[in-house]
PDB file of C-alpha atoms in Angstrom:
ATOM      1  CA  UNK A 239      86.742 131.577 113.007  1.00 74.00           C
ATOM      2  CA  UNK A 240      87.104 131.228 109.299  1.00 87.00           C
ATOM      3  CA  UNK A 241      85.252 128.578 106.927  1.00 92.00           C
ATOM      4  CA  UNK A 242      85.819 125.959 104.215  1.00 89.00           C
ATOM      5  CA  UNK A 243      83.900 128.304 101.410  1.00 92.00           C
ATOM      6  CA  UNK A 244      86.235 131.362 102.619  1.00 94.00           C
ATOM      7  CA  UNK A 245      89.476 129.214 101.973  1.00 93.00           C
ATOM      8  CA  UNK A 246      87.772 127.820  98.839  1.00 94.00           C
ATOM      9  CA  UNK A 247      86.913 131.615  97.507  1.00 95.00           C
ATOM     10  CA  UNK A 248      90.702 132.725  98.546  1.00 95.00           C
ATOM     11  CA  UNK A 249      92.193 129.329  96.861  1.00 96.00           C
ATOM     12  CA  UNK A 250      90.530 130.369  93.430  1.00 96.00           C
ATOM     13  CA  UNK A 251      92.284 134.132  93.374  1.00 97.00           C
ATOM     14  CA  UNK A 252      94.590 134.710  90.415  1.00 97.00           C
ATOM     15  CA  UNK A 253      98.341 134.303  91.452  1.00 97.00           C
ATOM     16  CA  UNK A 254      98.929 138.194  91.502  1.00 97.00           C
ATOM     17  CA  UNK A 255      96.195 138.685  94.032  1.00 98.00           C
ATOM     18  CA  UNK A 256      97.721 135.715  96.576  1.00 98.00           C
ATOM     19  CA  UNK A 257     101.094 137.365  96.082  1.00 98.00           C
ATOM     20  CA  UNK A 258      99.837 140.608  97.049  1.00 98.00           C
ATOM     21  CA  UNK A 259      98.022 139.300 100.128  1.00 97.00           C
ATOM     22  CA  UNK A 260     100.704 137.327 101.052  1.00 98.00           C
ATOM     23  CA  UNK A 261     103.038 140.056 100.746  1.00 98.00           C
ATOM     24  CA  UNK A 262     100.812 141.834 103.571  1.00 98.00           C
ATOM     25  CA  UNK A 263     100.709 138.955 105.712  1.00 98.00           C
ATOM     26  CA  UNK A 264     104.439 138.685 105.728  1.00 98.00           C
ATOM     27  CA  UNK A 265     104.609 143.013 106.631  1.00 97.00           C
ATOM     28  CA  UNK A 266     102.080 142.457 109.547  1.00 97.00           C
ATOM     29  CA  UNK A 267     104.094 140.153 110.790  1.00 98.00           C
ATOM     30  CA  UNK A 268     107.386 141.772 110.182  1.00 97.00           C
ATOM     31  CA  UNK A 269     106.221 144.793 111.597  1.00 96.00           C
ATOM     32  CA  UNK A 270     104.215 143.291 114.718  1.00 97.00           C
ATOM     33  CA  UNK A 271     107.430 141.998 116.060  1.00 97.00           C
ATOM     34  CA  UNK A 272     109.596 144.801 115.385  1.00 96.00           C
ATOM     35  CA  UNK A 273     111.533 142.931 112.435  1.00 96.00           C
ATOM     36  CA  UNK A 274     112.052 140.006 115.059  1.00 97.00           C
ATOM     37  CA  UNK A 275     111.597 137.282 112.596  1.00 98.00           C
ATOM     38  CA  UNK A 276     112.489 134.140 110.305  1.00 98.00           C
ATOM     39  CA  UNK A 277     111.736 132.270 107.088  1.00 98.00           C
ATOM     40  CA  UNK A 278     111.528 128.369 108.256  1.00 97.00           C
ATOM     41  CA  UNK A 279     113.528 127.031 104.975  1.00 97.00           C
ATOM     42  CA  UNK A 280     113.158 123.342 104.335  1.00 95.00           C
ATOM     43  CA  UNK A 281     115.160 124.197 100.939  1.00 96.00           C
ATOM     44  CA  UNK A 282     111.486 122.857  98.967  1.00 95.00           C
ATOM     45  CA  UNK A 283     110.011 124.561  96.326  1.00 97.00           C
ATOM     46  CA  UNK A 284     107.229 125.882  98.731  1.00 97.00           C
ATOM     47  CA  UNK A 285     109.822 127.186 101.017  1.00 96.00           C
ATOM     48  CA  UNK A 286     111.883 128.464  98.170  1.00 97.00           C
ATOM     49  CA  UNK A 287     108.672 130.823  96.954  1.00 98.00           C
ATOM     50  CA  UNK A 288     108.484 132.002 100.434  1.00 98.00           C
ATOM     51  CA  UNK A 289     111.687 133.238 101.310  1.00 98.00           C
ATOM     52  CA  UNK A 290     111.477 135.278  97.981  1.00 98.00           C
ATOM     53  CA  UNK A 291     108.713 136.627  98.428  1.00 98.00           C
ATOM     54  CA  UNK A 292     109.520 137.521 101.926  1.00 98.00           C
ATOM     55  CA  UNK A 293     112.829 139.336 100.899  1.00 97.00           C
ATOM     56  CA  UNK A 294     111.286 141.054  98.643  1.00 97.00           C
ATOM     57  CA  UNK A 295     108.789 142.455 101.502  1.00 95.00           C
ATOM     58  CA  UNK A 296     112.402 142.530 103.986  1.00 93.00           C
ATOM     59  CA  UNK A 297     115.316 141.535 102.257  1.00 93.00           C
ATOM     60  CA  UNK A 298     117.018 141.434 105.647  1.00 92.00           C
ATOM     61  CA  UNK A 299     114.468 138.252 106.936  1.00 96.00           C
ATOM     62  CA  UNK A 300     117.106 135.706 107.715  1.00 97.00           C
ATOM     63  CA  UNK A 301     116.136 131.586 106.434  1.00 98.00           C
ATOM     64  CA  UNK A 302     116.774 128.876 108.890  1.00 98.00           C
ATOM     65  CA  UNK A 303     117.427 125.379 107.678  1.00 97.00           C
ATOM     66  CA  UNK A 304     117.132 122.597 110.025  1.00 95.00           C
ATOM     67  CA  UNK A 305     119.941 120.119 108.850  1.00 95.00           C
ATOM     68  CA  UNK A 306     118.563 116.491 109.727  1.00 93.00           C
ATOM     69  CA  UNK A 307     120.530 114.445 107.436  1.00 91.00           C
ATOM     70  CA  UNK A 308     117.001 112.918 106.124  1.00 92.00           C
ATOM     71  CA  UNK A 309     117.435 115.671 103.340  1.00 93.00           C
ATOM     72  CA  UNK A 310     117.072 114.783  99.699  1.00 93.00           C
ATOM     73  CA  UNK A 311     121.217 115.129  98.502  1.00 95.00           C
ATOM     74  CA  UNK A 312     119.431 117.776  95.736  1.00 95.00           C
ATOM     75  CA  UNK A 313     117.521 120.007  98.346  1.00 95.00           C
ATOM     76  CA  UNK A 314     120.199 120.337 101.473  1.00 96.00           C
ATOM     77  CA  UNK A 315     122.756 121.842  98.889  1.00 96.00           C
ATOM     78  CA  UNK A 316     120.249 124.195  97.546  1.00 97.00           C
ATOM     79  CA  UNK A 317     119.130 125.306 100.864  1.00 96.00           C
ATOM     80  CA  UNK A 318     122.741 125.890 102.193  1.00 96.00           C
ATOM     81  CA  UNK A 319     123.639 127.882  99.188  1.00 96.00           C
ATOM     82  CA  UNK A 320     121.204 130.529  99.813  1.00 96.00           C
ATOM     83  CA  UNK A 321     122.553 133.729 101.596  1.00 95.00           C
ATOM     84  CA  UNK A 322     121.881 134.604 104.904  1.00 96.00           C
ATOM     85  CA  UNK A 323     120.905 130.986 106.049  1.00 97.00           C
ATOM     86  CA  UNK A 324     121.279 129.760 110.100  1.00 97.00           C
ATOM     87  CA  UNK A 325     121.325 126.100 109.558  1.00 97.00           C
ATOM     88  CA  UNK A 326     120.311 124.413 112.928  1.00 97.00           C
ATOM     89  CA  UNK A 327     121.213 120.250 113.943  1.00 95.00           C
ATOM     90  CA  UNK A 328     118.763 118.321 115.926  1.00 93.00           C
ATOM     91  CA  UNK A 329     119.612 117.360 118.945  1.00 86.00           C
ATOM     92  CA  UNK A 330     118.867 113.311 118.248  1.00 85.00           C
ATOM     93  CA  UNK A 331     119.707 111.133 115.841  1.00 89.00           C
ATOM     94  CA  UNK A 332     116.805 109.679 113.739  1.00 92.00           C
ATOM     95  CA  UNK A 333     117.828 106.120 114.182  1.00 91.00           C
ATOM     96  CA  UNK A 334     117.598 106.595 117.566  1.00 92.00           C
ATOM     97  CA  UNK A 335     114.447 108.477 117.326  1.00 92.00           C
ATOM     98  CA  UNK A 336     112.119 105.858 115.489  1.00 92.00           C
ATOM     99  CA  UNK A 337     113.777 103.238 117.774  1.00 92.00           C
ATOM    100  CA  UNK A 338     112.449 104.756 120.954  1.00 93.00           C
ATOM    101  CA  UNK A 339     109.113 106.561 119.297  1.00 93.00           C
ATOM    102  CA  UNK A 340     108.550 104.586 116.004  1.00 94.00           C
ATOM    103  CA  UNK A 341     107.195 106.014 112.638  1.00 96.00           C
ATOM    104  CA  UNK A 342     105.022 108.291 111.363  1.00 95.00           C
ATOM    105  CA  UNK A 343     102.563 106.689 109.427  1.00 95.00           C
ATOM    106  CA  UNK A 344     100.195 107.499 107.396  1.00 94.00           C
ATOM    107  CA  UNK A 345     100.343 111.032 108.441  1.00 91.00           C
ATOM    108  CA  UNK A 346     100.840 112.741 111.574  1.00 91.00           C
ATOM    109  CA  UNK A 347      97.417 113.067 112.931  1.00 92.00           C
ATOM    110  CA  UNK A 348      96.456 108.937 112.089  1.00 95.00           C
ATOM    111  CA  UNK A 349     100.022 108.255 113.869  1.00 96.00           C
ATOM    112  CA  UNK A 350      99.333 110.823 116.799  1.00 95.00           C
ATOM    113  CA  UNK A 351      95.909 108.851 117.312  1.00 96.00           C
ATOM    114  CA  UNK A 352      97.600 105.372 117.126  1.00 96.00           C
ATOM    115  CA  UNK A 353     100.281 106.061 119.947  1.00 96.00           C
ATOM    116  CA  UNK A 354      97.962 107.577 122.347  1.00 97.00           C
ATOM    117  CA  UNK A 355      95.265 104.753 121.854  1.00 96.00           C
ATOM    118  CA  UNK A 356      98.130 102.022 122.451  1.00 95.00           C
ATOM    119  CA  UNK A 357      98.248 103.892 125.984  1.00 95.00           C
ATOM    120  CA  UNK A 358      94.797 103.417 126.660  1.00 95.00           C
ATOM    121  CA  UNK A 359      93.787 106.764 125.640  1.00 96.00           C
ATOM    122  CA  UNK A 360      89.751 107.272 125.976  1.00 96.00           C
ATOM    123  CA  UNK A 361      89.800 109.667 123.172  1.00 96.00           C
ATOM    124  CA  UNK A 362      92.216 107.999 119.880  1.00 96.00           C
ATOM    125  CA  UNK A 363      90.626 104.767 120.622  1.00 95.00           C
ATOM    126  CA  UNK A 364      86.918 106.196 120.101  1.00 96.00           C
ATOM    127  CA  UNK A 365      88.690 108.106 116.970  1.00 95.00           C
ATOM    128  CA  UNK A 366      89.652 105.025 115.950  1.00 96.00           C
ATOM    129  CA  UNK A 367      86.032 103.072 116.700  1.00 95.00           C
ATOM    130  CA  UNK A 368      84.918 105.892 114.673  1.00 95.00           C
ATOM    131  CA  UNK A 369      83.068 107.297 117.064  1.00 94.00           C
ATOM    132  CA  UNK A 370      82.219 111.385 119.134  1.00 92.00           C
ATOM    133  CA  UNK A 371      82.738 112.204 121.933  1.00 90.00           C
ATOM    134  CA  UNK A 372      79.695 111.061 123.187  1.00 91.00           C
ATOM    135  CA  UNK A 373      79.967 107.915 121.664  1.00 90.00           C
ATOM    136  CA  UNK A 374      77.713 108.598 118.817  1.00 93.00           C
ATOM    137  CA  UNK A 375      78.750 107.326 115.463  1.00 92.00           C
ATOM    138  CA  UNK A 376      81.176 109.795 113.023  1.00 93.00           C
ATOM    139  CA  UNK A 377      81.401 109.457 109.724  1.00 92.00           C
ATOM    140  CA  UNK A 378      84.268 111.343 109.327  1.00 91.00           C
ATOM    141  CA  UNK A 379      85.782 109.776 111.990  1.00 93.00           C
ATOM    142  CA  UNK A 380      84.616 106.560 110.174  1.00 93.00           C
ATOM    143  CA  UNK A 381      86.145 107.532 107.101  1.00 93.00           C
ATOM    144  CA  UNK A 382      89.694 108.870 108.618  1.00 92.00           C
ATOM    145  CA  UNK A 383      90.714 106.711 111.434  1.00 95.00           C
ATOM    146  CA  UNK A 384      88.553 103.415 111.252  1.00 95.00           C
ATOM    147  CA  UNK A 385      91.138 101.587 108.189  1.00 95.00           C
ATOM    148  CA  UNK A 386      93.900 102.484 110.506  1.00 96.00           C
ATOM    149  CA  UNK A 387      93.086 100.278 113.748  1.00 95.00           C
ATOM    150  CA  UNK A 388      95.005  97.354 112.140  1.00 95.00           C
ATOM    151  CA  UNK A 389      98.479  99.907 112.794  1.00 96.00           C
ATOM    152  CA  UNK A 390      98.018  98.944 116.684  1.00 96.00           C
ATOM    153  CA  UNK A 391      98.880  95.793 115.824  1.00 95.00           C
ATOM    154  CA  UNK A 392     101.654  96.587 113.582  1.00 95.00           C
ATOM    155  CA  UNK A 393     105.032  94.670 113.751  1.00 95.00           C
ATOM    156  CA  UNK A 394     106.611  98.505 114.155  1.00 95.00           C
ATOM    157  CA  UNK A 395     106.068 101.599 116.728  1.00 95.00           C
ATOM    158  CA  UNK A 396     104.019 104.129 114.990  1.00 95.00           C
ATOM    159  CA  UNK A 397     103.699 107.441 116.440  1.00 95.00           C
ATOM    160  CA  UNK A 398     104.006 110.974 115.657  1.00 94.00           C
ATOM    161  CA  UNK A 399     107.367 112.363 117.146  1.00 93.00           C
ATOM    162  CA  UNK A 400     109.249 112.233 114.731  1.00 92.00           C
ATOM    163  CA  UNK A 401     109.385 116.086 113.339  1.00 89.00           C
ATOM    164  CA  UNK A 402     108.978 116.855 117.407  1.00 91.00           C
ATOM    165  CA  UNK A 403     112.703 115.696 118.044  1.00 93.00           C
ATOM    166  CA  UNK A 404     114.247 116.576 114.567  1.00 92.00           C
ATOM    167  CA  UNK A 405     112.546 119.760 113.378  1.00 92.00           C
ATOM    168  CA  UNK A 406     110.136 121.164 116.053  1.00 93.00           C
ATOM    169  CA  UNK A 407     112.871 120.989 118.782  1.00 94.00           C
ATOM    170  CA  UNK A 408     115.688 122.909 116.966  1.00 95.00           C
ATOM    171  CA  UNK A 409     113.360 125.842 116.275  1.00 95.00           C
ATOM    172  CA  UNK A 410     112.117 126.157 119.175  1.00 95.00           C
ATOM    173  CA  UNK A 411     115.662 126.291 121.025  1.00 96.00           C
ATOM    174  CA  UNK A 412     116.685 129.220 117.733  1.00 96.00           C
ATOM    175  CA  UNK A 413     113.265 130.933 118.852  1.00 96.00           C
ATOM    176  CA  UNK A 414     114.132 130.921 122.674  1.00 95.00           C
ATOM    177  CA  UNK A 415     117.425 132.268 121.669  1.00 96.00           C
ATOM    178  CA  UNK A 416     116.834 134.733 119.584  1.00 97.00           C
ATOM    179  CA  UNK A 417     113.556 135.921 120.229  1.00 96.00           C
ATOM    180  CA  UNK A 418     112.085 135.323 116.439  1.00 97.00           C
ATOM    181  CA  UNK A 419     108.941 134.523 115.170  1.00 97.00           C
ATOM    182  CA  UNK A 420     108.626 132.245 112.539  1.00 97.00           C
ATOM    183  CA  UNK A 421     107.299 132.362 109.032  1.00 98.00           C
ATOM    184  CA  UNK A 422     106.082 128.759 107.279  1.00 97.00           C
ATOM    185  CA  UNK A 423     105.808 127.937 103.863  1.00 95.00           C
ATOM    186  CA  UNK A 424     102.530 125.602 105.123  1.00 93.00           C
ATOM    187  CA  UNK A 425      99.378 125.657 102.815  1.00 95.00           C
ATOM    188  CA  UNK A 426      95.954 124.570 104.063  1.00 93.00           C
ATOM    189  CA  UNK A 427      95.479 122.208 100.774  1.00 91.00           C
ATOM    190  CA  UNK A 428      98.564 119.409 102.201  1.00 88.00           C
ATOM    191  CA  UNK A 429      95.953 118.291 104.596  1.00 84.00           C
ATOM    192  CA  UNK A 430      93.045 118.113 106.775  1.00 82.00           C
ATOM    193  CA  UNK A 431      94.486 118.830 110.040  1.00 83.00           C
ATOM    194  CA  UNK A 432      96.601 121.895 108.247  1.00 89.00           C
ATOM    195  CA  UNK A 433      93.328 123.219 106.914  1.00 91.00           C
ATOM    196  CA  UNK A 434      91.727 123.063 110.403  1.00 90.00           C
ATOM    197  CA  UNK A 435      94.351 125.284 111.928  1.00 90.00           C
ATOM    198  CA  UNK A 436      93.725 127.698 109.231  1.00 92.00           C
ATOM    199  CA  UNK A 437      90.006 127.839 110.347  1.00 91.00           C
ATOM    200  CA  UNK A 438      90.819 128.325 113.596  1.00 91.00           C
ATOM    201  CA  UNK A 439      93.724 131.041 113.059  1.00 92.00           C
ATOM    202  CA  UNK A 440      94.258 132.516 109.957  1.00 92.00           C
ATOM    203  CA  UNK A 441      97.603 132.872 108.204  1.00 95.00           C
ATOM    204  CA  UNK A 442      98.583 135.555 111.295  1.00 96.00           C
ATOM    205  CA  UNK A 443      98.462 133.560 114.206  1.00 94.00           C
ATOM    206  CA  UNK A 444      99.113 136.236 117.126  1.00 95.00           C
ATOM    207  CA  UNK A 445      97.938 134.653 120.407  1.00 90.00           C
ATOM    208  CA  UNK A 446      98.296 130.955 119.453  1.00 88.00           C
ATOM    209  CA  UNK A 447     100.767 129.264 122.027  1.00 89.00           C
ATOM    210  CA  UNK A 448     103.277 129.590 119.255  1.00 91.00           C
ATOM    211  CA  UNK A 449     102.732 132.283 117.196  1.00 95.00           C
ATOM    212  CA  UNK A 450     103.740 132.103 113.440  1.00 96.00           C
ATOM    213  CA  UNK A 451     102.600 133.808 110.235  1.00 97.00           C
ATOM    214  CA  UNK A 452     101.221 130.991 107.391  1.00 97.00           C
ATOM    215  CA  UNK A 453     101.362 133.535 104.139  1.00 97.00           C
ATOM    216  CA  UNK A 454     100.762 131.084 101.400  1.00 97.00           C
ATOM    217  CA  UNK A 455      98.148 129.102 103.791  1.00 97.00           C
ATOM    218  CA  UNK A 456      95.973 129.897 100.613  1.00 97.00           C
ATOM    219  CA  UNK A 457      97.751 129.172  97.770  1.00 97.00           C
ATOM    220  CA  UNK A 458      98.032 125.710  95.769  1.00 96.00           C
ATOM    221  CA  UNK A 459     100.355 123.358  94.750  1.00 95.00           C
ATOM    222  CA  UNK A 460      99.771 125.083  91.285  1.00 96.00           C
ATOM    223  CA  UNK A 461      99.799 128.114  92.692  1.00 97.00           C
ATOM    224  CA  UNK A 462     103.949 127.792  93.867  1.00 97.00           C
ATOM    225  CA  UNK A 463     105.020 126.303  90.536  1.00 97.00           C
ATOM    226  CA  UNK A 464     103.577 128.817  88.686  1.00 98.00           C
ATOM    227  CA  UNK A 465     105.236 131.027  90.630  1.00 98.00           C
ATOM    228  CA  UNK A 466     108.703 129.240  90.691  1.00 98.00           C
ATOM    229  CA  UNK A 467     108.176 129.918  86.478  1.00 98.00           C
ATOM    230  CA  UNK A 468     106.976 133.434  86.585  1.00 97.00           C
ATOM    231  CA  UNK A 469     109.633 134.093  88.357  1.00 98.00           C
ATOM    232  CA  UNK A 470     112.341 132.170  86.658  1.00 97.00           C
ATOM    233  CA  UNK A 471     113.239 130.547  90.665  1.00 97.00           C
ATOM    234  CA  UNK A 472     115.995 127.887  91.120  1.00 97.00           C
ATOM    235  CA  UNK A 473     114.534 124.935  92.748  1.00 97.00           C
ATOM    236  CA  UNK A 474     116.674 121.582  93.313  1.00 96.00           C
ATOM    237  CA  UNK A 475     116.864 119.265  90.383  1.00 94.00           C
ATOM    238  CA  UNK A 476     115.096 116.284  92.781  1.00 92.00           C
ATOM    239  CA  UNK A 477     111.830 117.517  91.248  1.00 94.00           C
ATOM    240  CA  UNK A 478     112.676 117.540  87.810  1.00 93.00           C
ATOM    241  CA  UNK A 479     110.612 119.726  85.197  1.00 95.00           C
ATOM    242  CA  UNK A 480     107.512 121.346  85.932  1.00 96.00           C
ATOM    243  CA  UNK A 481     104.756 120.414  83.006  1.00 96.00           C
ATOM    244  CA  UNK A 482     101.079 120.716  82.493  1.00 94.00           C
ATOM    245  CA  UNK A 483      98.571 118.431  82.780  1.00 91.00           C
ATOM    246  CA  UNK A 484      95.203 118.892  82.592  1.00 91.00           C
ATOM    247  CA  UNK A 485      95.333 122.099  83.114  1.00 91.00           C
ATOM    248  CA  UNK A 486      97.426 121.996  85.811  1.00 93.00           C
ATOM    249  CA  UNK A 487     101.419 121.948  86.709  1.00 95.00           C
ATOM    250  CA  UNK A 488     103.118 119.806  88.311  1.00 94.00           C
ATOM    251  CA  UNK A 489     106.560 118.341  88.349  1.00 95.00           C
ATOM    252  CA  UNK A 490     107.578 115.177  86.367  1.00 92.00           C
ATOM    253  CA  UNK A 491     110.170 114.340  89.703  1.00 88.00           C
ATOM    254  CA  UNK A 492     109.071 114.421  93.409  1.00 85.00           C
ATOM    255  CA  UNK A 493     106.034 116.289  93.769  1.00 85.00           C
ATOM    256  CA  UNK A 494     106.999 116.873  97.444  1.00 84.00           C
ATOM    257  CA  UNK A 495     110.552 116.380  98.881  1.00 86.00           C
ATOM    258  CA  UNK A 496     110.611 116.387 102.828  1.00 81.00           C
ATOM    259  CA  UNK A 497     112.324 113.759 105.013  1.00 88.00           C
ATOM    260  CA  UNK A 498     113.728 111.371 102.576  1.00 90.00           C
ATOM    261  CA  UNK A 499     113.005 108.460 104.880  1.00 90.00           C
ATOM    262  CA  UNK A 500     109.772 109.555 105.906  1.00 90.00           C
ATOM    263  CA  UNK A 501     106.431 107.664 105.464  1.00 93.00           C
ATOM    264  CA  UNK A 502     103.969 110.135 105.644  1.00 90.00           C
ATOM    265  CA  UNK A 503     101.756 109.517 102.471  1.00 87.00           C
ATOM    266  CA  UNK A 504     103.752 106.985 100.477  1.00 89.00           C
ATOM    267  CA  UNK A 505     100.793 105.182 100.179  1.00 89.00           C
ATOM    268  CA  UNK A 506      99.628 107.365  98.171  1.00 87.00           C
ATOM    269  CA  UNK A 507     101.892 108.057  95.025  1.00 83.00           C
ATOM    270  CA  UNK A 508     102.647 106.044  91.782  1.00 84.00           C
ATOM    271  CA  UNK A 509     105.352 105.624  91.471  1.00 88.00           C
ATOM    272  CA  UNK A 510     105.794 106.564  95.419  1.00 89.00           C
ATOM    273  CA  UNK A 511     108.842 108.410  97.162  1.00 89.00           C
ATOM    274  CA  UNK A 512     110.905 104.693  97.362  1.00 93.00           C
ATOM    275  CA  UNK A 513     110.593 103.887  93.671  1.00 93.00           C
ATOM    276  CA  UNK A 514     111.430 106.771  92.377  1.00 89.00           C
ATOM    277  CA  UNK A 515     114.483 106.605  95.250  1.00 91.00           C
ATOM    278  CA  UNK A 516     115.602 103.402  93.782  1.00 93.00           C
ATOM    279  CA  UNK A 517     116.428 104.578  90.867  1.00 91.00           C
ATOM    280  CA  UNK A 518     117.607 108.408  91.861  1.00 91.00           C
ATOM    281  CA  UNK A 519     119.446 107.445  95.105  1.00 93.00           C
ATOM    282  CA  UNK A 520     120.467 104.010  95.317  1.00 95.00           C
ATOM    283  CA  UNK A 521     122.809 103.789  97.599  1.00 94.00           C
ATOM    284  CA  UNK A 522     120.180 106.138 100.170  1.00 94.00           C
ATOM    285  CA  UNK A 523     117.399 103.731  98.965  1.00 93.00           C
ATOM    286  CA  UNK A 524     119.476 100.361 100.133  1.00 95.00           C
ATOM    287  CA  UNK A 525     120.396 102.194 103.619  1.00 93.00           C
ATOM    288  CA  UNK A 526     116.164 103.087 104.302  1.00 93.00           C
ATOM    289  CA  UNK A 527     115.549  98.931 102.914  1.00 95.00           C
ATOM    290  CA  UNK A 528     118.612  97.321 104.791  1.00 94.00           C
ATOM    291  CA  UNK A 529     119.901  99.801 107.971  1.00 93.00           C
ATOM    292  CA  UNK A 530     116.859 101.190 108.614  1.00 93.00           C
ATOM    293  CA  UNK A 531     114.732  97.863 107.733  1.00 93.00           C
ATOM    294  CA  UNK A 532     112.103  99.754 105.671  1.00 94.00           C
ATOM    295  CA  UNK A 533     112.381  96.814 103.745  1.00 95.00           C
ATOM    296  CA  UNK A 534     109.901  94.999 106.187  1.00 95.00           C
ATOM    297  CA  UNK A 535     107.669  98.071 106.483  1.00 95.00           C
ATOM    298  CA  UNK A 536     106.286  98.658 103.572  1.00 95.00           C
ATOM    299  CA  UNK A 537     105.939  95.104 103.000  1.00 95.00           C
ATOM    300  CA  UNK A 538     103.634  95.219 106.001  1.00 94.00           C
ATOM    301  CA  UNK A 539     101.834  97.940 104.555  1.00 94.00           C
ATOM    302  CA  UNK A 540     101.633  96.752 101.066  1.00 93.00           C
ATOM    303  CA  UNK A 541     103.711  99.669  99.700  1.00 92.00           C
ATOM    304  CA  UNK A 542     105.133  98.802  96.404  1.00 92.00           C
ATOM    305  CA  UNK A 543     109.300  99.403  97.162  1.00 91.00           C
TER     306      UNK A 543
END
């Protein structure tokens, strides 16, 4: 088991150093499974970094590329235009999808905790009283869950299935198939429950019940654009310039792409995901607010749109 001040001593390394470590992360694995293994490619910026860096380790590591159709226009052509790329189609359609399981909202472990306490779950509705266990009070429990009761209630199915029938599903059928182990482009600083797994296993996890290899689990966002510059990478246009400020880099488009219809978070930004969409992707932006009746959502949730 790892700790918060380990990840916190590894997240301050110079660049060079997290390359170097991630580059060994990335053999391990490579080797462990006899070269039986993949780059998950989203076609991001974080996924972007890894798939060089892990071709410069193997160059034969193929990319997969699950093809949703929630892509950002920008990022699906980028990700199809890189060699050696299996793109993989989910199974369901998303409309169908957040008609039968609802939305993920604000993130997946809030929306996880919603859907199970709608079904009378002991557990997600003491998360969401704020409260252990043993019914003793929480205050992180307090702080995480507590503002998020009110989603029960919510005109709108929230729940956390989503990525489960469009991402999560594909893989795992390419994985059954073919026998390779994936490699993620996740980092322990996008959120709590992502830093939690890192506690608990590393950026090699061997004998989870899905093993996969997390090499840049300790890098920042920082961390990949400085990399993207250092190394003069193409990343798709959707995330504009990369800049400095206050000290640190960032880009002056989307800071993270994803699902374009996606809710995770958009809370969160100003402007947020649909504002800048408005103006990017118009014609996407009046399909999520009309088809898709976001429009109502985020009203509901008090997201500016």
């Amino acid at each position: 088991m790892r700790t918060n001040e380990e990840l916190k001593r590894l997240q301050a390394l110079p660049l060079a150093e997290k390359v170097s470590r991630t580059k060994k992360y990335i053999k391990e694995w490579y080797y462990h499974w006899d070269g039986r293994v993949y780059v998950s490619f989203s076609g991001g910026k974080d996924s972007t970094v890894l798939l060089h860096i892990a071709r410069s380790v193997c160059e034969d590591i193929p990319a997969v590329f699950c093809d949703t159709g929630l892509e950002f226009p920008e990022v699906r052509s980028h990700a199809l235009s890189m060699p050696n790329v299996t793109v993989l189609k989910p199974e369901a359609d998303f409309r169908e999808v957040i008609k039968e399981h609802g939305w993920v909202f604000p993130g997946k472990d809030v929306a996880l905790t919603i859907y199970y306490a709608k079904r009378g779950s002991d557990w997600a509705i003491r998360r969401l009283a704020g409260l252990n266990k043993d019914g003793t009070p929480s205050a992180f429990k307090e702080s995480r869950y507590v503002k998020w009761k009110h989603l029960l209630d919510a005109p709108f199915d929230v729940s956390h299935k989503c990525c489960t029938y469009m991402k999560k599903r594909p893989l795992d059928r390419y994985q059954k198939e073919t026998g390779r182990m994936p490699i993620m482009g996740i980092m322990a600083s996008e959120s709590h429950r992502r830093k939690m797994v890192w506690i608990r296993t590393g950026c090699n996890a061997y004998d989870a019940k899905q093993p996969n290899c997390k090499p840049l689990s300790f890098w920042t966002g920082h961390d990949v654009l400085q990399y993207v510059l250092e190394n003069n990478l193409h990343i798709p246009e959707v995330y504009g310039d990369i800049v400095e400020k206050n000290g640190k880099l960032q880009t002056t488009g989307a800071k993270r792409t994803g699902c374009m219809y996606c809710l995770i978070a958009c809370h969160l930004e100003k402007p947020n995901k649909f504002q800048r969409m408005k103006m990017t992707h118009p014609k996407i932006y009046r399909y999520c607010m009309e088809e898709l009746g976001m429009e109502k959502i985020l009203s509901y949730l008090g997201v500016e749109h």
